[in-house]
Short mmCIF file of C-alpha atoms in Angstrom, two decimals:
data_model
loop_
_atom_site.label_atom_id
_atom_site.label_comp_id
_atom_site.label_asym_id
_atom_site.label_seq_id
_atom_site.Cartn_x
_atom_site.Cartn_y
_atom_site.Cartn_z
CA UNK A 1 0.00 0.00 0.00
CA UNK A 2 1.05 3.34 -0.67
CA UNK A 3 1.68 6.39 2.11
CA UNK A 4 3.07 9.16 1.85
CA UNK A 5 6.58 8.07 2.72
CA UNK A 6 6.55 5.85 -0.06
CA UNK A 7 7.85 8.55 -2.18
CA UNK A 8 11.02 9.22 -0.14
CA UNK A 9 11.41 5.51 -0.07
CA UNK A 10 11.87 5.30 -3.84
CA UNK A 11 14.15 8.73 -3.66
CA UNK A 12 16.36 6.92 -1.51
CA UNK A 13 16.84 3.92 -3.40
CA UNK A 14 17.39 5.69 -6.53
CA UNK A 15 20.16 7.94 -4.91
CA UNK A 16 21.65 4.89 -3.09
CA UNK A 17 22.03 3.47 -7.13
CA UNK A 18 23.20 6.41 -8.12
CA UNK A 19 25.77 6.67 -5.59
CA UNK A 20 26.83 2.95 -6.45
CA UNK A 21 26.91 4.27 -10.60
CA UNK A 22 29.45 6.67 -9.36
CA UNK A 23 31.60 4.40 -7.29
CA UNK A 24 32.21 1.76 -9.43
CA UNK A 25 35.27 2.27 -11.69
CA UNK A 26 34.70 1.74 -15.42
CA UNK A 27 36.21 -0.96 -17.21
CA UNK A 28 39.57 -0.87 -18.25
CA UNK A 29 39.66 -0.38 -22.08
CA UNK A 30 41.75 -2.12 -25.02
CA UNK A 31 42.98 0.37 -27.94
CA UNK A 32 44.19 -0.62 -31.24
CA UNK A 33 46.31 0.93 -33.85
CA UNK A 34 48.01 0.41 -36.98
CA UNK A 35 51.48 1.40 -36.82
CA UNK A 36 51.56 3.64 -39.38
CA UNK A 37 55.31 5.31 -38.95
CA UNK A 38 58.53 4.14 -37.07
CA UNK A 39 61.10 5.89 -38.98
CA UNK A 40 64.77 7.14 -37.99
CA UNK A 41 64.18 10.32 -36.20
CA UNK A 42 66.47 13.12 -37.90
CA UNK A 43 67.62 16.40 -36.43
CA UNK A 44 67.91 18.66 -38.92
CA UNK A 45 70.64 21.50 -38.28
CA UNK A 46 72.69 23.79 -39.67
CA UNK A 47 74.87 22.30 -42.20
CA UNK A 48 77.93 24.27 -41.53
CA UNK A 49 77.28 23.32 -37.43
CA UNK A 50 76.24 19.92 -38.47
CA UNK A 51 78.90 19.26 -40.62
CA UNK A 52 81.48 21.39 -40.67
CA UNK A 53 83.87 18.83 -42.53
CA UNK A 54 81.27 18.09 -45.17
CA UNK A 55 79.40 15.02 -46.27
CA UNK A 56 80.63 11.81 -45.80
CA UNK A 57 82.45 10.64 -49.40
CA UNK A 58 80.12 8.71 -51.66
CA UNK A 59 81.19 5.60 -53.36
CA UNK A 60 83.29 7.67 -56.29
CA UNK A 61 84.51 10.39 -53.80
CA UNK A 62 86.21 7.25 -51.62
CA UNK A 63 87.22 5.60 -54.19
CA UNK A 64 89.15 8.81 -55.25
CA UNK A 65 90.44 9.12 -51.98
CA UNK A 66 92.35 5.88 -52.22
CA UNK A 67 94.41 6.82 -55.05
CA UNK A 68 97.81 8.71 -55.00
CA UNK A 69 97.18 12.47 -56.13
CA UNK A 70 98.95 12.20 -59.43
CA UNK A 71 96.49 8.94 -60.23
CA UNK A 72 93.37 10.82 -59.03
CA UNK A 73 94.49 14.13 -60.85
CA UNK A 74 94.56 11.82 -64.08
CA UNK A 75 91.22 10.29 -63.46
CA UNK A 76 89.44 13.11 -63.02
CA UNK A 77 90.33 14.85 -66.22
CA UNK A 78 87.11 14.46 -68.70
CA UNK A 79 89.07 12.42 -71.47
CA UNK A 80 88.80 9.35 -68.48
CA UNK A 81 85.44 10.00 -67.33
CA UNK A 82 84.36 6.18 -68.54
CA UNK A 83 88.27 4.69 -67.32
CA UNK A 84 86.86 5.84 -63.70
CA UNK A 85 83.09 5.01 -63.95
CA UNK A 86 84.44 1.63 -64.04
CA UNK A 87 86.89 1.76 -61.68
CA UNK A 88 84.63 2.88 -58.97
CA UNK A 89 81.65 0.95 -59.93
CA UNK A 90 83.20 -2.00 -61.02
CA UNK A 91 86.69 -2.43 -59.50
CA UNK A 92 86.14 -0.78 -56.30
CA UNK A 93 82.36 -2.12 -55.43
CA UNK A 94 83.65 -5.53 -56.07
CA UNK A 95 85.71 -7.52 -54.52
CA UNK A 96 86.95 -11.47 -54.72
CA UNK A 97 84.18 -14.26 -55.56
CA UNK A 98 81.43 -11.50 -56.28
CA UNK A 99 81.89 -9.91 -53.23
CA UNK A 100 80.13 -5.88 -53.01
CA UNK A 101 81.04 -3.58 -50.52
CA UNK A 102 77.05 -3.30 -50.08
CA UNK A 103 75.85 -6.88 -49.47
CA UNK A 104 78.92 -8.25 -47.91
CA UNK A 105 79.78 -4.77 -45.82
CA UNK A 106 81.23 -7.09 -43.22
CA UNK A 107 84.05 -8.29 -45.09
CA UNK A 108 85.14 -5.24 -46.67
CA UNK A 109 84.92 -3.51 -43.31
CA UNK A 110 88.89 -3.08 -42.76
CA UNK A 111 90.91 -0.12 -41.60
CA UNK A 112 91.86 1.12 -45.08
CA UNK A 113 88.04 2.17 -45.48
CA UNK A 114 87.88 6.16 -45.91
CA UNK A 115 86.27 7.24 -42.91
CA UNK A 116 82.62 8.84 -42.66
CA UNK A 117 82.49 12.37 -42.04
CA UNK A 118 80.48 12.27 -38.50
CA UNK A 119 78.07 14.47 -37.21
CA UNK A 120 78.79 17.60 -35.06
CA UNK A 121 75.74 18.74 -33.71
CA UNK A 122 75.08 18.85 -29.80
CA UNK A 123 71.69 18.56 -30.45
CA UNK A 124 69.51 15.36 -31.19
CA UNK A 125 66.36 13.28 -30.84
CA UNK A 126 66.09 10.84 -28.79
CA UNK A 127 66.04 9.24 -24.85
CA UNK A 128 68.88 9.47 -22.08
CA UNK A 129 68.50 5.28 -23.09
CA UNK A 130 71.77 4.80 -20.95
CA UNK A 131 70.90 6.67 -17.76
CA UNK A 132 74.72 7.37 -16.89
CA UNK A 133 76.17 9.83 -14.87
CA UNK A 134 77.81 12.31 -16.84
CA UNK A 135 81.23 11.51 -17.25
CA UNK A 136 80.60 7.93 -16.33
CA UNK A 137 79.87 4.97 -18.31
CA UNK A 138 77.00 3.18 -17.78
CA UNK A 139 77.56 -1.03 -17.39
CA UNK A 140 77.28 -2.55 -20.71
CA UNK A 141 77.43 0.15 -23.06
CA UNK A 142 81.02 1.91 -24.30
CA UNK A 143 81.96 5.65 -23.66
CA UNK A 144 80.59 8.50 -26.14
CA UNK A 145 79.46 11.17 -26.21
CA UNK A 146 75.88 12.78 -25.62
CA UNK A 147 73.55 14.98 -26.90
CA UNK A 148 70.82 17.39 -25.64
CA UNK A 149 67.35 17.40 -27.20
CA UNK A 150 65.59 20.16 -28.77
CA UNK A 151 63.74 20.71 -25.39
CA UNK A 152 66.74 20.60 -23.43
CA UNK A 153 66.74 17.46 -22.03
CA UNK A 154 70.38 16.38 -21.69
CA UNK A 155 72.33 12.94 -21.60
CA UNK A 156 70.42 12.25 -24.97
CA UNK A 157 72.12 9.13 -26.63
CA UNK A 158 71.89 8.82 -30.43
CA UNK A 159 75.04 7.17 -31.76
CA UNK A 160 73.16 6.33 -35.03
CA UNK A 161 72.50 9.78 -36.09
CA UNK A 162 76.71 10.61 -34.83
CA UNK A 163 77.21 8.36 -38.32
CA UNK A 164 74.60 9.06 -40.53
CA UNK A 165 73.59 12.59 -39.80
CA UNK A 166 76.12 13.93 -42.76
CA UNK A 167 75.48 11.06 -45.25
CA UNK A 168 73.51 12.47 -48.04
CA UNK A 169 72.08 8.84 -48.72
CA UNK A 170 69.93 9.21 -45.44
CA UNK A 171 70.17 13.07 -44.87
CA UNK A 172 69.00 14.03 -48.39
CA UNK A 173 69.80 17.48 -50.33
CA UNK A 174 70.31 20.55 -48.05
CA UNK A 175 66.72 21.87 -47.34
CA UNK A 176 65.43 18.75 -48.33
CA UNK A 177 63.34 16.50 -46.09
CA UNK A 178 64.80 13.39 -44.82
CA UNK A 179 63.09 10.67 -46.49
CA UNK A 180 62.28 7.63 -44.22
CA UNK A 181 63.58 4.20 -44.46
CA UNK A 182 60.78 2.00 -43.33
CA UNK A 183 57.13 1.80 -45.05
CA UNK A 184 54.67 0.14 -42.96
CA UNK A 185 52.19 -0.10 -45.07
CA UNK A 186 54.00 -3.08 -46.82
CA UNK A 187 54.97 -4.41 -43.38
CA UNK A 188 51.06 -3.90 -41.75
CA UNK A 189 51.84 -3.87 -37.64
CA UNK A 190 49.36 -3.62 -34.65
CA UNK A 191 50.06 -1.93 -31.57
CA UNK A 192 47.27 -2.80 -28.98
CA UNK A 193 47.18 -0.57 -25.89
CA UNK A 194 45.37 -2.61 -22.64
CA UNK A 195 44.14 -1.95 -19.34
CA UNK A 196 43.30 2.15 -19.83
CA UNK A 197 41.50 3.12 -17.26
CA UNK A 198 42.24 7.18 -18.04
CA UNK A 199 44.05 8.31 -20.58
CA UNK A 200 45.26 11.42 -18.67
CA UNK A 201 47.13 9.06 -15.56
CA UNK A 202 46.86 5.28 -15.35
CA UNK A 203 50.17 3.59 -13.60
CA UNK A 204 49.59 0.35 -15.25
CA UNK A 205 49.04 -0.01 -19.10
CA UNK A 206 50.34 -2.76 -21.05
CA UNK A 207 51.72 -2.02 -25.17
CA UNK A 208 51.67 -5.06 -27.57
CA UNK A 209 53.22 -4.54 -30.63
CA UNK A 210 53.12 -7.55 -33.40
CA UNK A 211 52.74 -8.36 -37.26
CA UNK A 212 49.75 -8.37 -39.10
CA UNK A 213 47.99 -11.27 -41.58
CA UNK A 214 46.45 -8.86 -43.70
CA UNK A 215 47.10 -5.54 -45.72
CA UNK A 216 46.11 -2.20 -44.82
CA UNK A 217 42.86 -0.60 -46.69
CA UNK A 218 44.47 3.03 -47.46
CA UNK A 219 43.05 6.62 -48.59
CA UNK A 220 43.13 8.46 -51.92
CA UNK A 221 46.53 10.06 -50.27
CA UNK A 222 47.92 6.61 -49.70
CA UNK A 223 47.57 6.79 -45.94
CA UNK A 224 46.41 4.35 -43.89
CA UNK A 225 42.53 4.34 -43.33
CA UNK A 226 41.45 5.15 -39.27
CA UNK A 227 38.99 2.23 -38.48
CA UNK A 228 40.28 -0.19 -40.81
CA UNK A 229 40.66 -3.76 -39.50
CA UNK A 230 43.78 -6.15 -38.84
CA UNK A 231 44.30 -9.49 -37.86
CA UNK A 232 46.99 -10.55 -35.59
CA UNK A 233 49.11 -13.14 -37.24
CA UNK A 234 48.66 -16.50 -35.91
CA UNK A 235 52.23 -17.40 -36.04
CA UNK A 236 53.40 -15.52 -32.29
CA UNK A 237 56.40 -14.49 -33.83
CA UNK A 238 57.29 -10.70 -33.23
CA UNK A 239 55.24 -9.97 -30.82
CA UNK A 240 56.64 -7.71 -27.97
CA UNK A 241 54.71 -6.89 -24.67
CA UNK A 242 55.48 -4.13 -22.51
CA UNK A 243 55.09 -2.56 -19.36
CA UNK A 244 54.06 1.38 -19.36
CA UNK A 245 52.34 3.94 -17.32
CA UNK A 246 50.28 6.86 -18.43
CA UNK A 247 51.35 10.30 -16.57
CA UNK A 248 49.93 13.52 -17.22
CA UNK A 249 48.79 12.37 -20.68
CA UNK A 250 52.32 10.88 -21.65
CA UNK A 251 52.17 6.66 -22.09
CA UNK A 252 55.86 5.56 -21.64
CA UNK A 253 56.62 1.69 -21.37
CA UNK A 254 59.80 -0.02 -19.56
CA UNK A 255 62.33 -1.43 -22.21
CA UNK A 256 62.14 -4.44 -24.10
CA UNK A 257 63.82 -5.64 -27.20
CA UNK A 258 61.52 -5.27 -29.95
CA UNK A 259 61.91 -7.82 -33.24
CA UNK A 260 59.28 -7.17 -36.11
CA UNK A 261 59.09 -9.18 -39.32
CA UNK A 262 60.17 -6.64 -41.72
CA UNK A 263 60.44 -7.05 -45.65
CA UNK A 264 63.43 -4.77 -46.68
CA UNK A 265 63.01 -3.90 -50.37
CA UNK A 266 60.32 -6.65 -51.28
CA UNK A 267 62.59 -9.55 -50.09
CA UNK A 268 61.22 -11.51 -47.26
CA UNK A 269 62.03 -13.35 -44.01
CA UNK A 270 63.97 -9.57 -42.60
CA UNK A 271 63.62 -8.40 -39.23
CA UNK A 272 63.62 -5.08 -37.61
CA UNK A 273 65.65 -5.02 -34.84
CA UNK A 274 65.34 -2.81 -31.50
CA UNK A 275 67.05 -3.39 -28.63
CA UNK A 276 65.90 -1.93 -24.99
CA UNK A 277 63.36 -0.59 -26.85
CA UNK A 278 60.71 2.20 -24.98
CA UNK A 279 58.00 4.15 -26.32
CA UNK A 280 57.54 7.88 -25.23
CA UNK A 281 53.89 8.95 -27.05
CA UNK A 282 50.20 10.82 -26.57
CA UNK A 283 47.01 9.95 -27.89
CA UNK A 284 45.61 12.86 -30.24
CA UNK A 285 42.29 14.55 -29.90
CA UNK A 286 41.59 12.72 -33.98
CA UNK A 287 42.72 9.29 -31.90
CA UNK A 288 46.26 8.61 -32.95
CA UNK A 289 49.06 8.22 -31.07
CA UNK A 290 51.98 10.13 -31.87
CA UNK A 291 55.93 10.14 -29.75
CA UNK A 292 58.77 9.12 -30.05
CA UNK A 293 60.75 5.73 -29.81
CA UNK A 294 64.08 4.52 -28.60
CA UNK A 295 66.80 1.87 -28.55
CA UNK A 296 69.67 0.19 -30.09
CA UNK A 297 69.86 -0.84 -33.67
CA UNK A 298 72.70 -3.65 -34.10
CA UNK A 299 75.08 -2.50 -36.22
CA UNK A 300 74.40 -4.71 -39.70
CA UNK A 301 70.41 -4.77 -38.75
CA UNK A 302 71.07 -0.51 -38.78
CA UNK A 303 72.12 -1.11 -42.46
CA UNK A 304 69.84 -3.55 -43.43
CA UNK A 305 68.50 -1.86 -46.67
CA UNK A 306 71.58 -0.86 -48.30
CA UNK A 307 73.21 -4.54 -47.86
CA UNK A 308 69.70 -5.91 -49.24
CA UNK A 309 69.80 -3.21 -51.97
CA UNK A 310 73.16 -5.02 -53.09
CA UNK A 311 76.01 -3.15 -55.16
CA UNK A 312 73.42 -0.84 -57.28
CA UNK A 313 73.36 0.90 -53.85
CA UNK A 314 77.36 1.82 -54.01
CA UNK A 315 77.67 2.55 -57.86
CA UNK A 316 74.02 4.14 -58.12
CA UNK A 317 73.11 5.66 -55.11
CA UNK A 318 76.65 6.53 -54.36
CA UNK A 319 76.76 4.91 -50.79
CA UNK A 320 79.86 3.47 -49.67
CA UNK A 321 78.46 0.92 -47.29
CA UNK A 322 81.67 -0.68 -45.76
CA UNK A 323 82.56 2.54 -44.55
CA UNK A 324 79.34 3.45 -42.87
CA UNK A 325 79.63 0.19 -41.47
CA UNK A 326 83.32 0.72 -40.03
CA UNK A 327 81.84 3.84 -38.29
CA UNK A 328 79.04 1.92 -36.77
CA UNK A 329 80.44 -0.12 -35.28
CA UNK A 330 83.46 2.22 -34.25
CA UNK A 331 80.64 4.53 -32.90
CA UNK A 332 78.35 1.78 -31.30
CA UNK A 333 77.44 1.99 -27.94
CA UNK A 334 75.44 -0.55 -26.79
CA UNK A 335 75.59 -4.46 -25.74
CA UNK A 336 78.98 -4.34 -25.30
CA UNK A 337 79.92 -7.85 -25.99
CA UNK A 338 81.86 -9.53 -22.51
CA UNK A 339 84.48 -11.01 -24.18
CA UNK A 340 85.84 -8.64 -26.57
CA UNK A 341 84.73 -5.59 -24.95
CA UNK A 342 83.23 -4.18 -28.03
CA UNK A 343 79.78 -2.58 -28.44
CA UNK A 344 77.53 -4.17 -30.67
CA UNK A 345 74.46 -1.64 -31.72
CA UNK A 346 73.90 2.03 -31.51
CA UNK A 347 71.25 3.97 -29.68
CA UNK A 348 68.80 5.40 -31.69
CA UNK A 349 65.67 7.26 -31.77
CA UNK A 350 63.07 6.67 -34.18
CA UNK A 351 59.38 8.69 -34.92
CA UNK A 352 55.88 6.69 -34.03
CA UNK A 353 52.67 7.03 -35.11
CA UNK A 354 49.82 4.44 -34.90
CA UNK A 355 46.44 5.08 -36.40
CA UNK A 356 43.19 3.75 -34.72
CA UNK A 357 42.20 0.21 -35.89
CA UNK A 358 40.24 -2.45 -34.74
CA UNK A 359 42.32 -5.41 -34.25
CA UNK A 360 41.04 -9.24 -34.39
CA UNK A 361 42.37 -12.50 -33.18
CA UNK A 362 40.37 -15.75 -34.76
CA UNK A 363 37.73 -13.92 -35.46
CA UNK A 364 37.44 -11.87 -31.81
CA UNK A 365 37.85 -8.82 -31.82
CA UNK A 366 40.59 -7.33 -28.82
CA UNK A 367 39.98 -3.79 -28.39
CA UNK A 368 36.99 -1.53 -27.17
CA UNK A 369 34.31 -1.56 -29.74
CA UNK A 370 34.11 2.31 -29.35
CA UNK A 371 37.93 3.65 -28.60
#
């Protein structure tokens, strides 16, 4: 029967919900991307502060450099223009049994390589991935050098960019745009971000990052399409689960080494290589996530593309691959190897992007339905 507190009654109970709405936390949410960018990140200076001893020779220019100065004089007069196109793009690229100084870097890696012309800049992108004191080494990494970051931050280490950062194969024309390495669209990768409770502070999140079985749908612009779908591939190989935290809007993730199934050049069976990899990104108003990325590139994985690109790399492109390699690993900084006492990769730091997907496994689908 009714009465007149009946009213209050149902007030009550509806408040006492209410109050139980409020106090329950919401679910922790699954996003998924497509990794749509993980590219060498490259300051770009002045080229007179940058590289104030020039470019580092192409394949011609060291092959040049190896001859005495009455030979190169004579070589360099028009009349022999063909006598040294073959010398440098015949004689020089090859070596014994087929050999190139491109595909086989290793073996012509020997201290009668002309040297790369390294980068001079106190500024770079990337992570303090060593965390030494300054004027300390850190264990298992060799002595170098640091850099500060455009922000400021100092201790930066980027041993990578040291050696390529006055290469014209990777830095490009002056006033040009450094053109990226690595095109993930023919390499589709997920990154799934787990157990997001708020994107503005969380202190646990967990980052997968693995191949794909499928190809990316992508726009008139040849971008990759937000919303499009992916399938994790069923083999378990590459994948790469890490720790992170969300602070103030900023998702960083504890180190791991990161291996991704990469096809350099349209060969297969490759693998991109990170080591102590760590993620340092925000997720965008549109959706995305957008940062920054760090580790250690071993030193042949760092040249992967030029030694799959073979000799038309040295005598058409112009790069002189043993040489960058000699300065790799002369520069290289991390995993020093016990026994020898030699480093053996570089710290690097790399842009990331991811664009929102929706990401299946057999046919279930693994993040949020609305991200």
């Amino acid at each position: 029967m009714m009465t007149d507190r009946t009213p209050m009654r149902f007030a009550g109970l509806f408040a006492g919900c209410a109050l139980l709405a409020v106090a329950t936390p919401a679910a922790a949410r699954t996003y998924g991307f497509a990794l749509s960018e993980l590219t060498t990140a490259f300051y770009r200076g002045s080229e007179k502060v940058d590289c104030p001893e020039g470019r580092s020779p192409t394949t011609r220019d060291a092959f040049l450099l190896t001859q005495p100065p009455a030979e190169r004089a004579r070589l360099l007069k028009p009349e022999h223009a063909e006598e040294l196109e073959k010398k440098y793009k015949i004689d020089y690229v090859f070596g014994p049994e087929g050999k190139d100084i491109c595909t086989d870097a290793d073996f012509f890696d020997t201290p009668d390589r002309p040297p790369q012309k390294l980068n001079k800049s106190k500024v770079a992108y990337g992570f303090d991935l060593d965390g030494a004191t300054p004027g300390k080494t850190a264990p298992g990494t060799c002595s170098h050098d640091s850099f500060v970051s455009p922000s400021g931050e100092k201790g930066i280490d980027n041993q990578l960019f040291r050696v390529i950062g006055c290469n014209t194969f990777w830095r490009g024309a002056e006033n040009a745009q450094h053109q990226p390495e690595h095109n993930w669209v023919e390499n589709p990768t997920v990154v799934l971000v787990s157990g997001v409770d708020n994107w503005q502070d969380d202190p646990e999140v967990e980052v997968l990052i693995a191949p794909a079985a499928d190809r990316l749908t992508l726009d008139v612009k040849q971008q990759i399409t937000p919303g499009a779908s992916l399938t994790l591939s069923d083999s378990g190989k590459g994948r790469t689960i890490m720790k992170g935290q969300i602070k103030g809007g900023l998702l960083t993730t504890d180190p791991r080494d990161l291996v991704i199934p990469y096809n350099w050049l349209g060969s297969t069976g490759g693998e991109l290589i990170l080591r102590h990899f760590r993620l340092r990104v925000t997720r965008t108003p549109e959706g995305l996530l957008k940062g920054e990325a760090g580790g250690y590139r071993p030193i042949d994985n760092a040249i992967a593309v030029p030694r799959i690109g073979g000799p038309g790399v040295a005598n058409t492109a112009g790069l002189e691959c043993a040489s960058v390699r000699r300065a790799l690993r002369l520069m290289a900084d991390g995993d020093r190897d016990p026994q020898t006492g030699q480093c053996t990769s570089l710290s690097s730091s790399l842009n990331f992007a991811a664009t929102p997907a929706f990401i299946f496994e057999k046919g279930v689908l693994l993040n949020s339905a609305e991200q």
